C-alpha positions as a LaTeX table, in Angstrom:
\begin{tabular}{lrrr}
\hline
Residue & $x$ (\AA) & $y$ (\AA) & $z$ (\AA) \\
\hline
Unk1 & 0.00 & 0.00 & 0.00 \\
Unk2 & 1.54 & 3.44 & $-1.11$ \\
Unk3 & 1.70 & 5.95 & 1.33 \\
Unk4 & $-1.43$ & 7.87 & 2.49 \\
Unk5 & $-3.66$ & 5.12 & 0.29 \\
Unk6 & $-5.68$ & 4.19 & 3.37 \\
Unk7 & $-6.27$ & 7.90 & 4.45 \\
Unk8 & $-7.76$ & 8.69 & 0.47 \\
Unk9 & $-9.70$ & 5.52 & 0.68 \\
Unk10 & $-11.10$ & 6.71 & 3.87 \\
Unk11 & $-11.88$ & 10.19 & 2.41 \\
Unk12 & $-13.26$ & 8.73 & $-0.81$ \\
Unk13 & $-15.70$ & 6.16 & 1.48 \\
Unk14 & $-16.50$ & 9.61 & 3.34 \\
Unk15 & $-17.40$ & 11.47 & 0.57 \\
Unk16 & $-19.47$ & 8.44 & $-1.18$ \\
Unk17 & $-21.85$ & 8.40 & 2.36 \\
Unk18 & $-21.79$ & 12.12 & 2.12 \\
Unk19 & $-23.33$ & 12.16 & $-1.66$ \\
Unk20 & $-26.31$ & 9.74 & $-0.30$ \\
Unk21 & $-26.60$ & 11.43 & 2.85 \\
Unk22 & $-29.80$ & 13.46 & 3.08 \\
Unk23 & $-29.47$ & 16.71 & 5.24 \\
Unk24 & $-32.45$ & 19.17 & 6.88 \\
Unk25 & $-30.52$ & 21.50 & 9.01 \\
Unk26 & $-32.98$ & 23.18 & 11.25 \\
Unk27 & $-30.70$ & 26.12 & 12.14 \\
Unk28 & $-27.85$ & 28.52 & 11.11 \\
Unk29 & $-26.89$ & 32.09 & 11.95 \\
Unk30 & $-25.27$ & 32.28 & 8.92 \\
Unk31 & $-26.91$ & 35.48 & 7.53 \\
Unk32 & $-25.72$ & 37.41 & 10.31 \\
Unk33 & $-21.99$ & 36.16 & 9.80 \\
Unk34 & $-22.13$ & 36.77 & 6.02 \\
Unk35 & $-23.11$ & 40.92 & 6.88 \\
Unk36 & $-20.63$ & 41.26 & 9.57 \\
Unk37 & $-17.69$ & 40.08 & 7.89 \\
Unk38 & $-18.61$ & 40.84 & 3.99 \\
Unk39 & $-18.33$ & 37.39 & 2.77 \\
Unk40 & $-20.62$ & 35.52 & 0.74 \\
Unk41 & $-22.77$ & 31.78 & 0.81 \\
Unk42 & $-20.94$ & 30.55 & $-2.23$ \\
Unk43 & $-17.80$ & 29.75 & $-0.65$ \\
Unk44 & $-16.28$ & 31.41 & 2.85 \\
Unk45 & $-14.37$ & 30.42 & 5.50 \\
Unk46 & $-17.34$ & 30.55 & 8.23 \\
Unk47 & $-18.98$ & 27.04 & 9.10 \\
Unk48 & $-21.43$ & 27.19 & 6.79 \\
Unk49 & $-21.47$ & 27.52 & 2.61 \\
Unk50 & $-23.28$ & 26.63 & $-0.46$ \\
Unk51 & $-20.75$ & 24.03 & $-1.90$ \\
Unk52 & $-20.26$ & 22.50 & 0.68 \\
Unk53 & $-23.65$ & 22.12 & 1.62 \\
Unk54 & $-24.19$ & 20.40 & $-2.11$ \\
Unk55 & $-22.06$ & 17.74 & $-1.11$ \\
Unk56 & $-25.18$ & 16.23 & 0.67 \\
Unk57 & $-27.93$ & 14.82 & $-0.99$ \\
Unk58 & $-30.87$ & 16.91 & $-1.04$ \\
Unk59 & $-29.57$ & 19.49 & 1.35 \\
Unk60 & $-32.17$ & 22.24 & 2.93 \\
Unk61 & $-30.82$ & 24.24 & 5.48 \\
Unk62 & $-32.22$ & 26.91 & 7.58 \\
Unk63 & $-30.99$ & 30.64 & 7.29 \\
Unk64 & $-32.14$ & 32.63 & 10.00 \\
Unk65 & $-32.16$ & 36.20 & 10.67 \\
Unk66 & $-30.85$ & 37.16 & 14.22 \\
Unk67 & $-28.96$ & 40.27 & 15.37 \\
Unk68 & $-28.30$ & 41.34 & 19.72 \\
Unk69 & $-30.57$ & 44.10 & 19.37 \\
Unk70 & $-30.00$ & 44.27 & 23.44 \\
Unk71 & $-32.46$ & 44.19 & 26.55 \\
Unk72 & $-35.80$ & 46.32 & 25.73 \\
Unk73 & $-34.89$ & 47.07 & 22.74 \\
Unk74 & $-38.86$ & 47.50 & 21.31 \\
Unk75 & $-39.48$ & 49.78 & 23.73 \\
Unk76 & $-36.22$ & 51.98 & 23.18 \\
Unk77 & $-35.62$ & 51.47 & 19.52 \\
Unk78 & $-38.44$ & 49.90 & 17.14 \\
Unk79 & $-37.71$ & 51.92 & 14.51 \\
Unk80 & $-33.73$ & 50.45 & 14.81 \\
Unk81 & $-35.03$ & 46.86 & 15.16 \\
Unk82 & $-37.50$ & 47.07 & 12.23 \\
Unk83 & $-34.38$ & 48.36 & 10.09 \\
Unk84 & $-32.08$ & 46.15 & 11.19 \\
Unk85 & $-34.97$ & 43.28 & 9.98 \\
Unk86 & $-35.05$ & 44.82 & 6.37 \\
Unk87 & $-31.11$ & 44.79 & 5.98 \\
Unk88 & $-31.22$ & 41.23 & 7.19 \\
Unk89 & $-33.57$ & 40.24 & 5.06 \\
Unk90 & $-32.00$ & 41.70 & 2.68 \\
Unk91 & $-28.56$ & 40.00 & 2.54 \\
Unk92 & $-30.79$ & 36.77 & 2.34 \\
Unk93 & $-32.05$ & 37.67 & $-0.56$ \\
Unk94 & $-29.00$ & 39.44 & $-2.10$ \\
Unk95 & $-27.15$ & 35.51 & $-1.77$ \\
Unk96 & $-30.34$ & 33.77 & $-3.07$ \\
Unk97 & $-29.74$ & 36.30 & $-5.85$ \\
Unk98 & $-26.28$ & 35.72 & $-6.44$ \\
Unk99 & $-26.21$ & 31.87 & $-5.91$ \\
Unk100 & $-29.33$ & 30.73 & $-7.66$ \\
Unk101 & $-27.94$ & 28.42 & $-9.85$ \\
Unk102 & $-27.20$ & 26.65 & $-6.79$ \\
Unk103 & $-29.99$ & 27.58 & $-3.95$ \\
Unk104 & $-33.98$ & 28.81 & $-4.22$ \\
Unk105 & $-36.07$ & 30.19 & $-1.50$ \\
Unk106 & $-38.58$ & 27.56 & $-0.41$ \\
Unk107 & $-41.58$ & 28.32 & 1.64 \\
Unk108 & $-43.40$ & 25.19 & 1.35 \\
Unk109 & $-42.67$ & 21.46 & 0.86 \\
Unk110 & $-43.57$ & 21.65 & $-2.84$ \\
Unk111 & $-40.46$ & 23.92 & $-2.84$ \\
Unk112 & $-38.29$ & 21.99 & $-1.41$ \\
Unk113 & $-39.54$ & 19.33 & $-3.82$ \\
Unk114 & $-38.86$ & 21.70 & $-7.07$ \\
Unk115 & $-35.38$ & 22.70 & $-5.38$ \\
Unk116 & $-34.13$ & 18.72 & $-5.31$ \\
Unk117 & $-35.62$ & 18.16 & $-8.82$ \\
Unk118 & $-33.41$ & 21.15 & $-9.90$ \\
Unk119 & $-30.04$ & 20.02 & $-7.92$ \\
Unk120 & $-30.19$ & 23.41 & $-5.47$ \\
Unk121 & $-29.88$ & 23.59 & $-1.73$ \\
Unk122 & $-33.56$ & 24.84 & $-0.61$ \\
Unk123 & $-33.48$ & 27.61 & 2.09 \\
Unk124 & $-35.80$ & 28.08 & 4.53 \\
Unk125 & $-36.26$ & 31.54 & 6.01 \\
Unk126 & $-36.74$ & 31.81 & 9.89 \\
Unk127 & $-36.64$ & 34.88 & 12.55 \\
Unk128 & $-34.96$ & 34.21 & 16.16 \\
Unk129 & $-36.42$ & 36.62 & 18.76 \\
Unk130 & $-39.45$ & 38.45 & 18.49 \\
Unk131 & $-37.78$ & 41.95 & 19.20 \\
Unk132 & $-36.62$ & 41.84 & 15.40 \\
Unk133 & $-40.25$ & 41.79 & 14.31 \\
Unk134 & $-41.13$ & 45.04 & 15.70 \\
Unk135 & $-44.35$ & 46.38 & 13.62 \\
Unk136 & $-45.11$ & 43.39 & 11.69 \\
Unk137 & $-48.08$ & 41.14 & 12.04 \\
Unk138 & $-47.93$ & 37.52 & 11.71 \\
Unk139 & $-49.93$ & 37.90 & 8.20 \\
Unk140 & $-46.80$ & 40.21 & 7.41 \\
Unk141 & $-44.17$ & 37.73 & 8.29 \\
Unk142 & $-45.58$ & 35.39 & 6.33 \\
Unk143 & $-45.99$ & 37.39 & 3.22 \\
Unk144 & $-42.56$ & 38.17 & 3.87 \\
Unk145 & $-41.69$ & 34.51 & 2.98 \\
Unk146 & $-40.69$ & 33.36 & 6.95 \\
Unk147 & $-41.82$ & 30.22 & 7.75 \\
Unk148 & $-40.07$ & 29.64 & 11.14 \\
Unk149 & $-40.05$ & 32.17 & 13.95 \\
Unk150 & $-38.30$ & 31.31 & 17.26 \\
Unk151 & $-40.06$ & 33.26 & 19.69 \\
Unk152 & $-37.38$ & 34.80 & 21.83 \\
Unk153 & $-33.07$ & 34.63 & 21.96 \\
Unk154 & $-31.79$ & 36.00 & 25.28 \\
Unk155 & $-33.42$ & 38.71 & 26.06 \\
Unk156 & $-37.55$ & 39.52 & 26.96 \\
Unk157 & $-39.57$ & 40.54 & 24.20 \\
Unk158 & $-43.09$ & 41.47 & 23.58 \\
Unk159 & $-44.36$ & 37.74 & 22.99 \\
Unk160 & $-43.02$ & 36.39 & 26.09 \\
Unk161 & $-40.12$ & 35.43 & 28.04 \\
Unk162 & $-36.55$ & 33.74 & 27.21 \\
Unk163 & $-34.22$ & 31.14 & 29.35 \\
Unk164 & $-32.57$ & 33.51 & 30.73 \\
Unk165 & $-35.32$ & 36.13 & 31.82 \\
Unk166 & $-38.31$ & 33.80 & 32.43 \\
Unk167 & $-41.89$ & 34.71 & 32.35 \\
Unk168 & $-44.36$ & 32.77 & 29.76 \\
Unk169 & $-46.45$ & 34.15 & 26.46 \\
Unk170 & $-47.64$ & 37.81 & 26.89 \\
Unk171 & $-50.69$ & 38.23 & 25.60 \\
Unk172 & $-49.43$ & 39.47 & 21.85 \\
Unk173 & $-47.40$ & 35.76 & 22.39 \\
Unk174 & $-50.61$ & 34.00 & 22.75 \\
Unk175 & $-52.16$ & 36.19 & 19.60 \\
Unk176 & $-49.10$ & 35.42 & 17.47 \\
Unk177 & $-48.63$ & 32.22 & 18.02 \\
Unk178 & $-51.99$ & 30.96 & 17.51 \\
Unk179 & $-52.31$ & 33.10 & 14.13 \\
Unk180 & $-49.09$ & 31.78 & 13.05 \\
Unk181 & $-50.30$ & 28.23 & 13.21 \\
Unk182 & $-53.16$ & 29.49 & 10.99 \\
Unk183 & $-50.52$ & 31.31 & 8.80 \\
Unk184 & $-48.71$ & 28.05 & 8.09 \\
Unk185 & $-45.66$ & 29.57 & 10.04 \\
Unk186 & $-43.67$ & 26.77 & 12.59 \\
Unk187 & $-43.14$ & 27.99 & 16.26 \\
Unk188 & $-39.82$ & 27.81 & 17.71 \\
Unk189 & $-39.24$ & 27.33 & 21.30 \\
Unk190 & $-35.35$ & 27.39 & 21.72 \\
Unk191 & $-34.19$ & 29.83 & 24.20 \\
Unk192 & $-37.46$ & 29.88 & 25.38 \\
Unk193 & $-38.39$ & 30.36 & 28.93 \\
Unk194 & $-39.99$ & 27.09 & 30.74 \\
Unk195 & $-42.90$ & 29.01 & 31.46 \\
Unk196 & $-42.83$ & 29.97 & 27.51 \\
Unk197 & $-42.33$ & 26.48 & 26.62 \\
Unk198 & $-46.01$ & 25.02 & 28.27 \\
Unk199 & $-48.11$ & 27.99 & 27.16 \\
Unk200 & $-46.84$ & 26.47 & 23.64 \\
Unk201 & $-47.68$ & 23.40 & 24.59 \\
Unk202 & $-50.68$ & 24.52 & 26.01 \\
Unk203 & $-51.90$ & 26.14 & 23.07 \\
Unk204 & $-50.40$ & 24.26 & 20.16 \\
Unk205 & $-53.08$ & 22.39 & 17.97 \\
Unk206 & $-50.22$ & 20.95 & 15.44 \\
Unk207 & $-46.74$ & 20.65 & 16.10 \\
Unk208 & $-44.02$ & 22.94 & 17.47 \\
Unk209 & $-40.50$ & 22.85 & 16.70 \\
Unk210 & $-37.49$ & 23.32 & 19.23 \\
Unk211 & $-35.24$ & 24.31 & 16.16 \\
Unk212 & $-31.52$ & 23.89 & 18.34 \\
Unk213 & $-31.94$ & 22.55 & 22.06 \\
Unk214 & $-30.29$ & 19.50 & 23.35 \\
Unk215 & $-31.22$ & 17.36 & 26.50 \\
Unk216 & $-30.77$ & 18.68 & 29.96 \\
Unk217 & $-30.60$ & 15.38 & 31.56 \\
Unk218 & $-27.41$ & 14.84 & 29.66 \\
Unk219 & $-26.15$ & 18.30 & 29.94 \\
Unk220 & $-27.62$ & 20.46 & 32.64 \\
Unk221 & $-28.05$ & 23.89 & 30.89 \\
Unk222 & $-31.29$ & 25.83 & 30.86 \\
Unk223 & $-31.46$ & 25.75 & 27.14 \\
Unk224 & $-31.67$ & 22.73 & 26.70 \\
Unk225 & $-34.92$ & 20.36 & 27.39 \\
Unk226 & $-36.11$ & 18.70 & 30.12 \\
Unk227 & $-37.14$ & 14.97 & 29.62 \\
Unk228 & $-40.71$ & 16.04 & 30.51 \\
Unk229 & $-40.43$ & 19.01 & 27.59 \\
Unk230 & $-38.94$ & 17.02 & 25.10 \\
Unk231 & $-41.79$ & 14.00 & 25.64 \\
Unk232 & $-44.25$ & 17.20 & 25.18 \\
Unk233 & $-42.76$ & 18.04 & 22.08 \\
Unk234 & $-43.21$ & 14.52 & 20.67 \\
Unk235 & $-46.82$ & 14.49 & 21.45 \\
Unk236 & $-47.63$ & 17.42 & 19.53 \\
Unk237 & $-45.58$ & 15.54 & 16.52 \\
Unk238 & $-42.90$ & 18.09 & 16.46 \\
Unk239 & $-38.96$ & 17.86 & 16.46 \\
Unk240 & $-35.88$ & 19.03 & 18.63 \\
Unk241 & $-32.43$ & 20.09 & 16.24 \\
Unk242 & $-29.63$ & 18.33 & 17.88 \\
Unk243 & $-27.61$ & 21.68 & 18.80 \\
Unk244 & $-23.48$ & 21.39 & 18.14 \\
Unk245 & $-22.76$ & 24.08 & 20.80 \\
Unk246 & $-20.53$ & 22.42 & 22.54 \\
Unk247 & $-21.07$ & 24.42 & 25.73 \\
Unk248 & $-24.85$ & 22.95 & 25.41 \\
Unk249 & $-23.66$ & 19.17 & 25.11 \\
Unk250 & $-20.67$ & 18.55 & 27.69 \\
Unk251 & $-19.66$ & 20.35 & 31.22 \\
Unk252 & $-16.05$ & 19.80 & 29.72 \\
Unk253 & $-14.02$ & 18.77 & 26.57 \\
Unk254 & $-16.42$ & 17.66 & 23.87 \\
Unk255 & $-16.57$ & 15.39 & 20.76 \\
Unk256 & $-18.96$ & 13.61 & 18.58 \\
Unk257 & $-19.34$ & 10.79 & 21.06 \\
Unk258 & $-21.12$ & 13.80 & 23.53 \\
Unk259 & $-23.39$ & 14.82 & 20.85 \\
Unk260 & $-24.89$ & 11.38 & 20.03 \\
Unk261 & $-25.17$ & 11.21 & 23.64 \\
Unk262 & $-27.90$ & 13.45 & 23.19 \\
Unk263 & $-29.88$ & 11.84 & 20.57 \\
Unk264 & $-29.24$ & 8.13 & 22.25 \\
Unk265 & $-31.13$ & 9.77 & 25.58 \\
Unk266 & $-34.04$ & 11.21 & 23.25 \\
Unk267 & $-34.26$ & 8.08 & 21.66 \\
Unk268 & $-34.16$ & 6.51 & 24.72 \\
Unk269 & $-37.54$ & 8.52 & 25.66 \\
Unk270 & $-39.39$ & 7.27 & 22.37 \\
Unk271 & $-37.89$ & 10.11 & 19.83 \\
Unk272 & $-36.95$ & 8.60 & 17.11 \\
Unk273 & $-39.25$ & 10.37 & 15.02 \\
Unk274 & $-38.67$ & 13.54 & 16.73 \\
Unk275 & $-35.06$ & 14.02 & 16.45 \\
Unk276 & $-33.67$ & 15.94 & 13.99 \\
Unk277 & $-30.23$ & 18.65 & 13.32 \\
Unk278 & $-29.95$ & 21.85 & 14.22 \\
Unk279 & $-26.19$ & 22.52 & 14.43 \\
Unk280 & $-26.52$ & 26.38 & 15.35 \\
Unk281 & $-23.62$ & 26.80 & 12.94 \\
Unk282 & $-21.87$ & 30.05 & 12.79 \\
Unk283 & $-23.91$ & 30.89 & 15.96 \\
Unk284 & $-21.76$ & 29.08 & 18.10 \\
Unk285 & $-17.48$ & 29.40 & 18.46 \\
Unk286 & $-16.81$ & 26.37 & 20.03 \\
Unk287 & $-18.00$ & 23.03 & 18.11 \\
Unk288 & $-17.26$ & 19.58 & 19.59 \\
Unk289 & $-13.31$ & 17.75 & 18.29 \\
Unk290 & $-14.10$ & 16.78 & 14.21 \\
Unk291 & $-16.76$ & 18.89 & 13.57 \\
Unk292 & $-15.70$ & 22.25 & 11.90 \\
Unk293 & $-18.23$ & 23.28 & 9.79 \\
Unk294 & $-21.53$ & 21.40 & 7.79 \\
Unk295 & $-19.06$ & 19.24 & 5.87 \\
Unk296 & $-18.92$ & 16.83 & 9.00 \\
Unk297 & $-22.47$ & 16.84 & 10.25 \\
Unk298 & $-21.83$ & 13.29 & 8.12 \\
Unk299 & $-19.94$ & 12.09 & 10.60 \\
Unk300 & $-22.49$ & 12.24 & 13.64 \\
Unk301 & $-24.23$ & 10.17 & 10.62 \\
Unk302 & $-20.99$ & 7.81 & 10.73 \\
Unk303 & $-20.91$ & 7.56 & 14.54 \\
Unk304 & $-24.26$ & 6.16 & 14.64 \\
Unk305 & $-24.30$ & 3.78 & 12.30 \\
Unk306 & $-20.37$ & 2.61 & 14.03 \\
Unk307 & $-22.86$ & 1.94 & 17.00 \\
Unk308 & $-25.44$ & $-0.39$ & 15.19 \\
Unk309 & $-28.32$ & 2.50 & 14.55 \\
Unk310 & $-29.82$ & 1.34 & 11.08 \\
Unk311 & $-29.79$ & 3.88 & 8.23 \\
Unk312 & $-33.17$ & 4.47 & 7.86 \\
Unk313 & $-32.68$ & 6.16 & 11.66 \\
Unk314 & $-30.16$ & 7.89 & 10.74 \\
Unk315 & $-31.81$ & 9.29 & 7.24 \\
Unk316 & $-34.80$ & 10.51 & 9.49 \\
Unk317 & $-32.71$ & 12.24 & 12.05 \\
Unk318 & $-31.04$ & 14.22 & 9.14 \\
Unk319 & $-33.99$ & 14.65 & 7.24 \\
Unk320 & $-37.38$ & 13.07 & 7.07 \\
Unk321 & $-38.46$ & 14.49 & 10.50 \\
Unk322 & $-38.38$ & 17.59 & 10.11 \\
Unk323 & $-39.10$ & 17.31 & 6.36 \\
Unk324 & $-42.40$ & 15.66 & 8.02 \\
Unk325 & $-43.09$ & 18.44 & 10.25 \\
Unk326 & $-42.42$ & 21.13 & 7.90 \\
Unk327 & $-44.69$ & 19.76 & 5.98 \\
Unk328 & $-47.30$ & 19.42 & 8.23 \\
Unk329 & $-47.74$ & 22.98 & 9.11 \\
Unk330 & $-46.70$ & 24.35 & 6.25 \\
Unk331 & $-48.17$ & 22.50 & 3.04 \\
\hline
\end{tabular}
């Protein structure tokens, strides 16, 4: 054997999975990374691009649109917030613009159908935190092409409260979310509050989506879910995005074995249709040991099936769950 054969065949065998390997990525901050440091989707050095998301099969991957707009900010700046939505929005579409001979906008499943039938990457627009929403109704956010809106980040806002701050829906929460269901648009419960979490659960009539939140029985952080949460979640048919944080998956040094600690616990509570990925990529700066970027989500895939898990598992943790709840609430 000539040197570095067996490390090429290993690549090669890696890339081969990769091709067949199905991926629904529930989260990214990858919009917000793009404006601050003037690169592009095609190809950059963040953890997140275009080609190398096209080395998956059928790869659809959240983009959503976050900035730290700071504590109160609808109350001391809504006219700053609502800008600071527009220029988001617009450096989405500016790289669905430039890139769409590899990427399309997709607001419903028939999308995401045309998208694979054409070869692109389908994106999914999403909001995280209410704040950024300031003036718009849920009939606007919709028209606005959002189909995911995770309630609150860090900080209180005028739907309700956030892991960090507490407190439950507000009354505009209730309003919102129960319009948004109508609206077709999925509600997003990471960095939600507890309270926050069992009005949704309270009020949900199809299911709910926590988009980037790992198990707290595993790793004891408030944003991540409690076994009783997570089992909540399952009953209303909805999904929880395994999130690559590694802060949210170990107390100390962290690798891949950590992470699939976290979806051998939720399967362990009857989620194997509930699981899915949300790596929280370029939202994060510390990832667990072999993951740097989307290129080796593939090899949570590979860790799972070194442990026995079939691959039918494995294609509906990276895919067909929250392709299936998608779906579901929005057509």
């Amino acid at each position: 054997m000539r040197p570095g054969s067996a490390i090429s065949k290993t690549h090669s065998d890696r890339d081969r999975r990769q091709k067949m390997l199905p991926l629904f990525d529930a989260h990214c901050d990858t919009i917000y990374e793009l404006d601050a440091r003037g690169c592009g989707l095609r190809e950059n050095t963040l953890h997140l691009d275009l080609l190398r998301l096209s080395r998956y099969a059928h790869p659809v991957q959240v983009f959503t649109l976050f900035s730290d707009l700071g504590e109160a900010s609808e109350a001391r700046h809504p006219a700053q917030n609502a800008e600071t939505f527009r220029h988001l929005l617009s450096v989405f579409h500016r790289e669905m613009d430039a890139n769409r001979d590899l990427v399309t906008h997709c607001r419903s499943a028939a999308d995401i159908a045309a998208a694979h039938r054409a070869g692109k990457t389908a994106a999914i627009l999403a909001v995280e935190g209410g704040e950024l929403l300031s003036g718009l109704s849920p009939e606007d956010v919709y028209d606005l092409g959002v189909r995911i809106v995770t309630l609150t980040w860090n900080y209180e806002n005028s739907l309700g409260g956030s892991h960090k701050t507490g407190g439950g829906l507000t009354p505009k929460g209730r309003d919102f979310v129960c319009r948004a269901g109508e609206l077709g648009i999925l509600i997003d419960v990471s960095h939600a509050s507890d309270a926050l979490f069992w009005d949704v659960a309270e009020l949900a009539t199809q299911p709910f989506l926590a988009s980037h939140s790992n198990a707290r029985a595993v790793c004891g952080h408030s944003r991540n879910l409690t076994d009783q949460q997570f089992q909540a979640l399952c009953r209303s048919g909805g999904v929880a995005g395994l999130n690559l944080y590694a802060d949210f998956l170990s107390n100390g040094p962290c690798t891949i074995c950590d992470a699939v600690r976290h979806i051998e616990h939720f399967l362990a509570l009857g989620g194997a249709k509930h699981i899915a990925l949300g790596g929280d990529l370029d939202g994060c700066d510390r990832l667990p040991a072999g993951i740097r970027g989307v290129q080796d989500l593939c090899r949570i895939g590979e860790e799972l099936s070194r442990l026995g898990y079939s691959d039918d598992l494995i294609h509906d943790l990276f895919y067909n769950n929250l392709h299936r709840v998608f779906s579901a609430v929005t057509g």
